Amino acid sequence: MAEDVPMVQMAKPDVFDPSAMLTQLLAEAQAEMVNPPKSKTGQKGYQTYSYAPLDLVLNIIRPPLNKRGIFFYQRSEVAANGAGMLLNTIVAFGGEERVLDVKPYEYDSDPQVFGKRETYARRYSALMAFGLVGEEDTDGDTGPKETKEKAPTKPRPSKRKVMLAKIAKLKAECMQNGVKEEGLRAYEEANFGTDDTTKLTDRQLEELGKHLAQMARDSKEIDQ
């Protein structure tokens, strides 16, 4: 009588886990990163301090990531409650995206001031995401004690300013997807009697925002 042959269990092939792989690659990349040189000088109250500008920070971060196939980018968006902006620091690998850090910052109608705030948020968020130090620690310095008056707090941007910023961003997104600026102006002229967005009422801004959001989605699908 033939002997029973024992069943041999086949080992299951390893299943590719992009999330675990991304974590491993991020750890490897971070091990190659060094603190960026503090080549710029800034002013914080009574005190000057040294810090690393954004371009040097990115030059430290990107190469170790890119050589492992990891895409690094940052994206700004209006906060859900309309009170200011949010800066997202994101990495992408193997079809997966991971938000490493979210940094809030205030909107300002002055483009120069707004640009400075966004640049600071990008620099600080990138450093935080990878545990790097890009400026001198001045928290332990109590400084002079002649006055206890606090600096006045800047008011939050009004709802209208936030709406205008959102519309400007949606217009830019539409044009990036191939929509002509003349077409956007023609729509405003036909529906609101002016192509000057700043002259629209809050209700008209809401209507325009909904139209542009839909147009951005539609033009993106066509562009793809």
PDB file of C-alpha atoms in Angstrom:
ATOM      1  CA  MET A   1       0.000   0.000   0.000  1.00  0.00           C
ATOM      2  CA  ALA A   2       1.431   3.373  -1.028  1.00  0.00           C
ATOM      3  CA  GLU A   3       2.456   5.667   1.770  1.00  0.00           C
ATOM      4  CA  ASP A   4       0.676   9.002   2.157  1.00  0.00           C
ATOM      5  CA  VAL A   5       2.786  11.812   0.796  1.00  0.00           C
ATOM      6  CA  PRO A   6       2.731  14.830   3.167  1.00  0.00           C
ATOM      7  CA  MET A   7       1.212  17.980   1.697  1.00  0.00           C
ATOM      8  CA  VAL A   8       3.744  20.697   1.068  1.00  0.00           C
ATOM      9  CA  GLN A   9       2.390  24.180   1.797  1.00  0.00           C
ATOM     10  CA  MET A  10       3.479  26.744  -0.739  1.00  0.00           C
ATOM     11  CA  ALA A  11       4.751  30.000   0.713  1.00  0.00           C
ATOM     12  CA  LYS A  12       2.574  32.952  -0.214  1.00  0.00           C
ATOM     13  CA  PRO A  13       4.355  35.564  -2.282  1.00  0.00           C
ATOM     14  CA  ASP A  14       5.004  38.828  -0.512  1.00  0.00           C
ATOM     15  CA  VAL A  15       2.346  41.430  -1.234  1.00  0.00           C
ATOM     16  CA  PHE A  16       3.742  44.831  -2.188  1.00  0.00           C
ATOM     17  CA  ASP A  17       2.754  47.390   0.428  1.00  0.00           C
ATOM     18  CA  PRO A  18       3.427  50.902  -0.944  1.00  0.00           C
ATOM     19  CA  SER A  19       2.681  52.494   2.439  1.00  0.00           C
ATOM     20  CA  ALA A  20       5.282  50.412   4.260  1.00  0.00           C
ATOM     21  CA  MET A  21       7.763  50.882   1.428  1.00  0.00           C
ATOM     22  CA  LEU A  22       7.243  54.651   1.493  1.00  0.00           C
ATOM     23  CA  THR A  23       7.889  54.748   5.248  1.00  0.00           C
ATOM     24  CA  GLN A  24      11.105  52.774   4.800  1.00  0.00           C
ATOM     25  CA  LEU A  25      12.305  54.974   1.940  1.00  0.00           C
ATOM     26  CA  LEU A  26      11.496  58.142   3.883  1.00  0.00           C
ATOM     27  CA  ALA A  27      13.579  56.872   6.789  1.00  0.00           C
ATOM     28  CA  GLU A  28      16.492  56.140   4.444  1.00  0.00           C
ATOM     29  CA  ALA A  29      16.202  59.552   2.803  1.00  0.00           C
ATOM     30  CA  GLN A  30      15.978  61.364   6.147  1.00  0.00           C
ATOM     31  CA  ALA A  31      19.187  59.635   7.284  1.00  0.00           C
ATOM     32  CA  GLU A  32      21.023  61.379   4.421  1.00  0.00           C
ATOM     33  CA  MET A  33      19.635  64.831   5.203  1.00  0.00           C
ATOM     34  CA  VAL A  34      21.679  67.347   7.186  1.00  0.00           C
ATOM     35  CA  ASN A  35      20.573  70.607   8.752  1.00  0.00           C
ATOM     36  CA  PRO A  36      20.763  73.344   6.093  1.00  0.00           C
ATOM     37  CA  PRO A  37      23.277  76.180   6.560  1.00  0.00           C
ATOM     38  CA  LYS A  38      21.826  79.301   8.173  1.00  0.00           C
ATOM     39  CA  SER A  39      22.993  81.830   5.592  1.00  0.00           C
ATOM     40  CA  LYS A  40      20.337  84.542   6.070  1.00  0.00           C
ATOM     41  CA  THR A  41      19.688  86.970   8.915  1.00  0.00           C
ATOM     42  CA  GLY A  42      16.244  87.941  10.187  1.00  0.00           C
ATOM     43  CA  GLN A  43      14.770  90.151  12.891  1.00  0.00           C
ATOM     44  CA  LYS A  44      12.507  88.870  15.673  1.00  0.00           C
ATOM     45  CA  GLY A  45      11.472  91.681  17.974  1.00  0.00           C
ATOM     46  CA  TYR A  46      14.625  93.138  19.515  1.00  0.00           C
ATOM     47  CA  GLN A  47      16.791  90.238  18.363  1.00  0.00           C
ATOM     48  CA  THR A  48      18.468  89.235  15.098  1.00  0.00           C
ATOM     49  CA  TYR A  49      18.839  85.572  14.241  1.00  0.00           C
ATOM     50  CA  SER A  50      20.213  83.371  11.450  1.00  0.00           C
ATOM     51  CA  TYR A  51      18.081  81.055   9.348  1.00  0.00           C
ATOM     52  CA  ALA A  52      18.229  78.832   6.267  1.00  0.00           C
ATOM     53  CA  PRO A  53      16.304  80.215   3.254  1.00  0.00           C
ATOM     54  CA  LEU A  54      13.749  78.065   1.430  1.00  0.00           C
ATOM     55  CA  ASP A  55      15.973  77.255  -1.569  1.00  0.00           C
ATOM     56  CA  LEU A  56      18.687  75.764   0.677  1.00  0.00           C
ATOM     57  CA  VAL A  57      16.094  73.767   2.617  1.00  0.00           C
ATOM     58  CA  LEU A  58      14.724  72.266  -0.613  1.00  0.00           C
ATOM     59  CA  ASN A  59      18.245  71.512  -1.853  1.00  0.00           C
ATOM     60  CA  ILE A  60      18.767  69.416   1.291  1.00  0.00           C
ATOM     61  CA  ILE A  61      15.418  67.613   1.131  1.00  0.00           C
ATOM     62  CA  ARG A  62      14.751  66.860  -2.530  1.00  0.00           C
ATOM     63  CA  PRO A  63      17.833  64.883  -3.698  1.00  0.00           C
ATOM     64  CA  PRO A  64      17.579  62.021  -1.142  1.00  0.00           C
ATOM     65  CA  LEU A  65      13.841  61.747  -1.874  1.00  0.00           C
ATOM     66  CA  ASN A  66      14.006  61.996  -5.660  1.00  0.00           C
ATOM     67  CA  LYS A  67      16.701  59.343  -6.069  1.00  0.00           C
ATOM     68  CA  ARG A  68      14.340  56.907  -4.337  1.00  0.00           C
ATOM     69  CA  GLY A  69      11.448  57.816  -6.629  1.00  0.00           C
ATOM     70  CA  ILE A  70       9.656  59.963  -4.057  1.00  0.00           C
ATOM     71  CA  PHE A  71       8.009  63.139  -5.340  1.00  0.00           C
ATOM     72  CA  PHE A  72       7.966  66.085  -2.914  1.00  0.00           C
ATOM     73  CA  TYR A  73       5.640  69.064  -3.254  1.00  0.00           C
ATOM     74  CA  GLN A  74       3.760  71.680  -1.232  1.00  0.00           C
ATOM     75  CA  ARG A  75       0.222  72.974  -1.789  1.00  0.00           C
ATOM     76  CA  SER A  76      -1.695  75.926  -0.344  1.00  0.00           C
ATOM     77  CA  GLU A  77      -5.445  75.990   0.150  1.00  0.00           C
ATOM     78  CA  VAL A  78      -8.069  78.096   1.896  1.00  0.00           C
ATOM     79  CA  ALA A  79      -8.902  76.719   5.345  1.00  0.00           C
ATOM     80  CA  ALA A  80     -12.271  74.965   5.600  1.00  0.00           C
ATOM     81  CA  ASN A  81     -13.652  77.629   7.946  1.00  0.00           C
ATOM     82  CA  GLY A  82     -12.423  80.403   5.642  1.00  0.00           C
ATOM     83  CA  ALA A  83     -10.106  81.785   8.335  1.00  0.00           C
ATOM     84  CA  GLY A  84      -6.730  81.959   6.628  1.00  0.00           C
ATOM     85  CA  MET A  85      -4.704  79.497   4.575  1.00  0.00           C
ATOM     86  CA  LEU A  86      -3.207  76.033   5.034  1.00  0.00           C
ATOM     87  CA  LEU A  87       0.171  74.904   3.639  1.00  0.00           C
ATOM     88  CA  ASN A  88       0.394  71.133   3.021  1.00  0.00           C
ATOM     89  CA  THR A  89       3.776  69.378   2.697  1.00  0.00           C
ATOM     90  CA  ILE A  90       3.232  66.164   0.719  1.00  0.00           C
ATOM     91  CA  VAL A  91       5.222  63.208  -0.630  1.00  0.00           C
ATOM     92  CA  ALA A  92       4.039  60.749  -3.291  1.00  0.00           C
ATOM     93  CA  PHE A  93       5.299  57.251  -4.142  1.00  0.00           C
ATOM     94  CA  GLY A  94       3.815  54.263  -5.955  1.00  0.00           C
ATOM     95  CA  GLY A  95       0.408  55.867  -6.357  1.00  0.00           C
ATOM     96  CA  GLU A  96       0.235  56.858  -2.691  1.00  0.00           C
ATOM     97  CA  GLU A  97       0.278  60.390  -1.320  1.00  0.00           C
ATOM     98  CA  ARG A  98       1.102  61.214   2.289  1.00  0.00           C
ATOM     99  CA  VAL A  99       0.693  64.589   4.004  1.00  0.00           C
ATOM    100  CA  LEU A 100       3.685  65.021   6.321  1.00  0.00           C
ATOM    101  CA  ASP A 101       2.828  68.423   7.775  1.00  0.00           C
ATOM    102  CA  VAL A 102       0.098  71.096   7.663  1.00  0.00           C
ATOM    103  CA  LYS A 103       0.999  74.665   8.553  1.00  0.00           C
ATOM    104  CA  PRO A 104      -1.595  77.496   8.895  1.00  0.00           C
ATOM    105  CA  TYR A 105      -0.787  81.045   7.859  1.00  0.00           C
ATOM    106  CA  GLU A 106      -2.737  84.283   7.420  1.00  0.00           C
ATOM    107  CA  TYR A 107      -4.022  85.711   4.167  1.00  0.00           C
ATOM    108  CA  ASP A 108      -3.082  89.290   3.268  1.00  0.00           C
ATOM    109  CA  SER A 109      -4.362  91.422   0.392  1.00  0.00           C
ATOM    110  CA  ASP A 110      -0.841  92.797  -0.120  1.00  0.00           C
ATOM    111  CA  PRO A 111       0.833  90.291  -2.522  1.00  0.00           C
ATOM    112  CA  GLN A 112       4.295  90.977  -1.101  1.00  0.00           C
ATOM    113  CA  VAL A 113       3.230  90.373   2.504  1.00  0.00           C
ATOM    114  CA  PHE A 114       1.200  87.322   1.483  1.00  0.00           C
ATOM    115  CA  GLY A 115       4.185  85.911  -0.445  1.00  0.00           C
ATOM    116  CA  LYS A 116       6.468  86.304   2.578  1.00  0.00           C
ATOM    117  CA  ARG A 117       4.007  84.486   4.806  1.00  0.00           C
ATOM    118  CA  GLU A 118       3.608  81.635   2.331  1.00  0.00           C
ATOM    119  CA  THR A 119       7.399  81.310   1.895  1.00  0.00           C
ATOM    120  CA  TYR A 120       7.864  81.166   5.673  1.00  0.00           C
ATOM    121  CA  ALA A 121       5.130  78.509   5.960  1.00  0.00           C
ATOM    122  CA  ARG A 122       6.751  76.433   3.186  1.00  0.00           C
ATOM    123  CA  ARG A 123      10.196  76.636   4.814  1.00  0.00           C
ATOM    124  CA  TYR A 124       8.991  75.892   8.333  1.00  0.00           C
ATOM    125  CA  SER A 125       6.690  73.044   7.223  1.00  0.00           C
ATOM    126  CA  ALA A 126       9.426  71.355   5.149  1.00  0.00           C
ATOM    127  CA  LEU A 127      11.830  71.491   8.095  1.00  0.00           C
ATOM    128  CA  MET A 128       9.230  70.123  10.505  1.00  0.00           C
ATOM    129  CA  ALA A 129       8.277  67.289   8.137  1.00  0.00           C
ATOM    130  CA  PHE A 130      11.807  65.882   8.184  1.00  0.00           C
ATOM    131  CA  GLY A 131      12.935  66.904  11.666  1.00  0.00           C
ATOM    132  CA  LEU A 132      15.497  69.431  10.473  1.00  0.00           C
ATOM    133  CA  VAL A 133      16.652  72.650  12.160  1.00  0.00           C
ATOM    134  CA  GLY A 134      16.737  75.711   9.962  1.00  0.00           C
ATOM    135  CA  GLU A 135      17.001  78.636  12.364  1.00  0.00           C
ATOM    136  CA  GLU A 136      18.450  79.537  15.733  1.00  0.00           C
ATOM    137  CA  ASP A 137      16.438  78.669  18.825  1.00  0.00           C
ATOM    138  CA  THR A 138      15.554  81.959  20.514  1.00  0.00           C
ATOM    139  CA  ASP A 139      12.725  80.625  22.719  1.00  0.00           C
ATOM    140  CA  GLY A 140      14.964  80.417  25.784  1.00  0.00           C
ATOM    141  CA  ASP A 141      16.066  84.051  25.550  1.00  0.00           C
ATOM    142  CA  THR A 142      13.803  86.218  27.691  1.00  0.00           C
ATOM    143  CA  GLY A 143      15.232  89.403  26.236  1.00  0.00           C
ATOM    144  CA  PRO A 144      14.766  92.898  27.640  1.00  0.00           C
ATOM    145  CA  LYS A 145      11.988  93.416  30.209  1.00  0.00           C
ATOM    146  CA  GLU A 146      11.360  97.139  29.885  1.00  0.00           C
ATOM    147  CA  THR A 147       7.797  96.637  28.681  1.00  0.00           C
ATOM    148  CA  LYS A 148       5.104  94.012  29.069  1.00  0.00           C
ATOM    149  CA  GLU A 149       2.856  95.355  26.349  1.00  0.00           C
ATOM    150  CA  LYS A 150       1.916  92.785  23.763  1.00  0.00           C
ATOM    151  CA  ALA A 151       2.054  93.556  20.083  1.00  0.00           C
ATOM    152  CA  PRO A 152      -1.411  94.151  18.642  1.00  0.00           C
ATOM    153  CA  THR A 153      -2.933  91.074  17.044  1.00  0.00           C
ATOM    154  CA  LYS A 154      -3.721  91.460  13.381  1.00  0.00           C
ATOM    155  CA  PRO A 155      -7.393  90.861  12.601  1.00  0.00           C
ATOM    156  CA  ARG A 156      -8.300  87.788  10.591  1.00  0.00           C
ATOM    157  CA  PRO A 157      -9.046  88.366   6.913  1.00  0.00           C
ATOM    158  CA  SER A 158     -12.661  89.206   6.176  1.00  0.00           C
ATOM    159  CA  LYS A 159     -14.914  86.698   4.470  1.00  0.00           C
ATOM    160  CA  ARG A 160     -14.842  88.845   1.333  1.00  0.00           C
ATOM    161  CA  LYS A 161     -11.025  88.819   1.167  1.00  0.00           C
ATOM    162  CA  VAL A 162     -11.000  85.048   1.524  1.00  0.00           C
ATOM    163  CA  MET A 163     -13.616  84.744  -1.243  1.00  0.00           C
ATOM    164  CA  LEU A 164     -11.554  86.957  -3.560  1.00  0.00           C
ATOM    165  CA  ALA A 165      -8.434  84.899  -2.866  1.00  0.00           C
ATOM    166  CA  LYS A 166     -10.315  81.664  -3.572  1.00  0.00           C
ATOM    167  CA  ILE A 167     -11.709  83.040  -6.855  1.00  0.00           C
ATOM    168  CA  ALA A 168      -8.245  84.181  -7.953  1.00  0.00           C
ATOM    169  CA  LYS A 169      -6.915  80.678  -7.251  1.00  0.00           C
ATOM    170  CA  LEU A 170      -9.786  79.015  -9.162  1.00  0.00           C
ATOM    171  CA  LYS A 171      -9.220  81.317 -12.152  1.00  0.00           C
ATOM    172  CA  ALA A 172      -5.537  80.382 -12.200  1.00  0.00           C
ATOM    173  CA  GLU A 173      -6.450  76.695 -12.044  1.00  0.00           C
ATOM    174  CA  CYS A 174      -8.919  77.053 -14.941  1.00  0.00           C
ATOM    175  CA  MET A 175      -6.349  78.853 -17.117  1.00  0.00           C
ATOM    176  CA  GLN A 176      -3.772  76.216 -16.263  1.00  0.00           C
ATOM    177  CA  ASN A 177      -6.232  73.631 -17.614  1.00  0.00           C
ATOM    178  CA  GLY A 178      -6.563  75.546 -20.893  1.00  0.00           C
ATOM    179  CA  VAL A 179      -9.452  77.958 -20.256  1.00  0.00           C
ATOM    180  CA  LYS A 180      -8.851  81.369 -21.869  1.00  0.00           C
ATOM    181  CA  GLU A 181      -8.811  84.463 -19.671  1.00  0.00           C
ATOM    182  CA  GLU A 182     -11.007  86.247 -22.221  1.00  0.00           C
ATOM    183  CA  GLY A 183     -13.688  83.606 -21.688  1.00  0.00           C
ATOM    184  CA  LEU A 184     -13.623  84.117 -17.928  1.00  0.00           C
ATOM    185  CA  ARG A 185     -13.932  87.889 -18.348  1.00  0.00           C
ATOM    186  CA  ALA A 186     -16.754  87.464 -20.858  1.00  0.00           C
ATOM    187  CA  TYR A 187     -18.711  85.317 -18.381  1.00  0.00           C
ATOM    188  CA  GLU A 188     -18.407  87.951 -15.645  1.00  0.00           C
ATOM    189  CA  GLU A 189     -19.380  90.746 -18.020  1.00  0.00           C
ATOM    190  CA  ALA A 190     -22.420  88.840 -19.284  1.00  0.00           C
ATOM    191  CA  ASN A 191     -23.691  87.735 -15.871  1.00  0.00           C
ATOM    192  CA  PHE A 192     -22.648  90.577 -13.564  1.00  0.00           C
ATOM    193  CA  GLY A 193     -22.201  93.564 -15.894  1.00  0.00           C
ATOM    194  CA  THR A 194     -18.478  93.937 -15.098  1.00  0.00           C
ATOM    195  CA  ASP A 195     -15.282  91.916 -15.400  1.00  0.00           C
ATOM    196  CA  ASP A 196     -13.823  93.597 -12.295  1.00  0.00           C
ATOM    197  CA  THR A 197     -14.206  90.933  -9.596  1.00  0.00           C
ATOM    198  CA  THR A 198     -13.629  93.436  -6.780  1.00  0.00           C
ATOM    199  CA  LYS A 199     -16.852  95.270  -7.742  1.00  0.00           C
ATOM    200  CA  LEU A 200     -19.075  92.204  -7.267  1.00  0.00           C
ATOM    201  CA  THR A 201     -21.327  91.787  -4.251  1.00  0.00           C
ATOM    202  CA  ASP A 202     -20.716  88.961  -1.778  1.00  0.00           C
ATOM    203  CA  ARG A 203     -23.627  87.035  -3.268  1.00  0.00           C
ATOM    204  CA  GLN A 204     -22.239  87.467  -6.779  1.00  0.00           C
ATOM    205  CA  LEU A 205     -18.816  86.322  -5.555  1.00  0.00           C
ATOM    206  CA  GLU A 206     -20.397  83.151  -4.143  1.00  0.00           C
ATOM    207  CA  GLU A 207     -22.145  82.504  -7.482  1.00  0.00           C
ATOM    208  CA  LEU A 208     -18.928  83.132  -9.426  1.00  0.00           C
ATOM    209  CA  GLY A 209     -16.972  80.872  -7.066  1.00  0.00           C
ATOM    210  CA  LYS A 210     -19.378  77.969  -7.639  1.00  0.00           C
ATOM    211  CA  HIS A 211     -19.179  78.486 -11.419  1.00  0.00           C
ATOM    212  CA  LEU A 212     -15.368  78.577 -11.414  1.00  0.00           C
ATOM    213  CA  ALA A 213     -15.110  75.512  -9.175  1.00  0.00           C
ATOM    214  CA  GLN A 214     -17.272  73.525 -11.619  1.00  0.00           C
ATOM    215  CA  MET A 215     -15.314  74.885 -14.580  1.00  0.00           C
ATOM    216  CA  ALA A 216     -12.030  73.894 -12.930  1.00  0.00           C
ATOM    217  CA  ARG A 217     -13.280  70.328 -12.472  1.00  0.00           C
ATOM    218  CA  ASP A 218     -14.644  70.096 -16.022  1.00  0.00           C
ATOM    219  CA  SER A 219     -11.532  71.598 -17.654  1.00  0.00           C
ATOM    220  CA  LYS A 220      -9.293  69.268 -15.641  1.00  0.00           C
ATOM    221  CA  GLU A 221     -11.206  66.222 -16.936  1.00  0.00           C
ATOM    222  CA  ILE A 222     -10.937  67.516 -20.523  1.00  0.00           C
ATOM    223  CA  ASP A 223      -7.243  68.275 -20.109  1.00  0.00           C
ATOM    224  CA  GLN A 224      -6.601  64.713 -18.941  1.00  0.00           C
TER     225      GLN A 224
END
